[in-house]
Amino acid sequence: DQQVKQNSPSLSVQEGRISILNCDYTNSMFDYFLWYKKYPAEGPTFLISISSIKDKNEDGRFTVFLNKSAKHLSLHIVPSQPGDSAVYFCAAWVDSGYALNFGKGTSLLVTP
Amino acid sequence: DGGITQSPKYLFRKEGQNVTLSCEQNLNHDAMYWYRQDPGQGLRLIYYSQIVNDFQKGDIAEGYSVSREKKESFPLTVTSAQKNPTAFYLCASSPDDHTGYNSPLHFGNGTRLTVT
């Protein structure tokens, strides 16, 4: 049963605009949430994370927002650049667990 | 230059043959993981190991086997019992099993296995 859901398989955004990638989860016990970025034929790379006790974390152009009551998080990329075009995976972790739970990914295309 | 090395990048096998995928890390990480990626399916956990000589089944372990004889190495064998072995396989490691906020997974670049 998918505990982490990314309901948008793809997203297209113009360069310079904001990209918003969404993620929903079902397990209220998750302690951490992470975003990974993946290019074709490469492994995912860690992008940004947020603890469940926070509602926002910012790192340069990337900001993750967490709404625990809605069991929803989002990744904002501002401004979007063509190099941001990749698949973005949302992932979640329970401290008592053993591995990350991943969503199915959202493919972001940033057009010039 | 620390990292995770998966080899080969592309692998082709005939149905019915076992095949072993290599994963080596020089990050001195205790925990290692194998994930499988299929189109539209995200990443699904096959096996994980928190320490040398110990490993646990993940969500989709059937048809796979692993070993962890050395800290640096975590090879995955795809056996003939795996019904749909064609996929992109990703190996990952973490400083400890408390992967999360401060110790995210580090991934290798994957092995694309095609079985015909």
Short mmCIF file of C-alpha atoms in Angstrom, two decimals, chain A residues 2 32-34 36 38 40-46 49-51 54 57 87 89 93-95 97-105, chain B residues 9-10 33 35 37 40-43 45 48 50 57-59 88 90 97-110 112:
data_model
loop_
_atom_site.label_atom_id
_atom_site.label_comp_id
_atom_site.label_asym_id
_atom_site.label_seq_id
_atom_site.Cartn_x
_atom_site.Cartn_y
_atom_site.Cartn_z
CA GLN A 2 1.50 3.28 -1.14
CA TYR A 32 11.17 13.05 8.27
CA PHE A 33 10.41 13.91 4.70
CA LEU A 34 12.97 14.16 1.95
CA TYR A 36 15.39 13.49 -4.16
CA LYS A 38 16.92 12.02 -10.42
CA PRO A 40 17.82 9.52 -16.46
CA ALA A 41 20.18 6.57 -16.02
CA GLU A 42 21.58 8.03 -12.80
CA GLY A 43 20.90 7.46 -9.13
CA PRO A 44 18.76 9.91 -7.17
CA THR A 45 20.54 12.68 -5.31
CA PHE A 46 19.36 14.18 -2.07
CA SER A 49 14.53 17.48 3.80
CA ILE A 50 12.22 18.56 6.59
CA SER A 51 11.54 17.25 10.04
CA LYS A 54 8.82 21.99 11.26
CA ASN A 57 12.77 24.43 5.27
CA VAL A 87 12.25 13.35 -11.86
CA PHE A 89 10.86 11.78 -5.64
CA TRP A 93 10.92 7.97 7.08
CA VAL A 94 9.70 6.67 10.40
CA ASP A 95 12.37 6.80 13.09
CA GLY A 97 11.49 2.07 10.61
CA TYR A 98 14.20 0.63 8.43
CA ALA A 99 14.09 2.37 5.10
CA LEU A 100 12.69 5.26 3.16
CA ASN A 101 9.22 5.10 1.62
CA PHE A 102 9.26 6.66 -1.82
CA GLY A 103 6.53 8.15 -3.95
CA LYS A 104 6.30 7.32 -7.64
CA GLY A 105 7.96 10.54 -8.71
CA LYS B 9 25.77 -0.03 -15.97
CA TYR B 10 23.92 -2.24 -18.45
CA TYR B 33 20.10 -0.94 0.49
CA TYR B 35 15.97 -0.62 -4.58
CA GLN B 37 12.79 1.22 -10.12
CA GLY B 40 5.72 4.78 -12.99
CA GLN B 41 6.43 2.72 -9.87
CA GLY B 42 8.91 4.80 -7.93
CA LEU B 43 11.55 3.05 -5.85
CA LEU B 45 12.96 -1.75 -1.43
CA TYR B 48 18.70 -3.88 3.22
CA GLN B 50 22.33 -2.50 8.68
CA LYS B 57 14.05 -8.51 3.35
CA GLY B 58 12.40 -5.42 2.04
CA ASP B 59 9.01 -5.10 0.37
CA PHE B 88 16.65 -0.41 -13.12
CA LEU B 90 19.72 1.10 -7.44
CA ASP B 97 19.99 2.85 9.81
CA HIS B 98 18.48 6.10 11.02
CA THR B 99 18.24 7.45 7.55
CA GLY B 100 16.41 10.69 7.59
CA TYR B 101 16.91 14.34 8.18
CA ASN B 102 20.65 14.39 8.73
CA SER B 103 21.80 11.22 7.05
CA PRO B 104 20.01 10.80 3.76
CA LEU B 105 20.59 7.88 1.45
CA HIS B 106 23.44 8.10 -1.03
CA PHE B 107 22.70 6.29 -4.27
CA GLY B 108 24.85 4.70 -6.92
CA ASN B 109 24.15 5.33 -10.59
CA GLY B 110 22.24 2.13 -11.05
CA ARG B 112 19.87 -1.47 -16.03
#
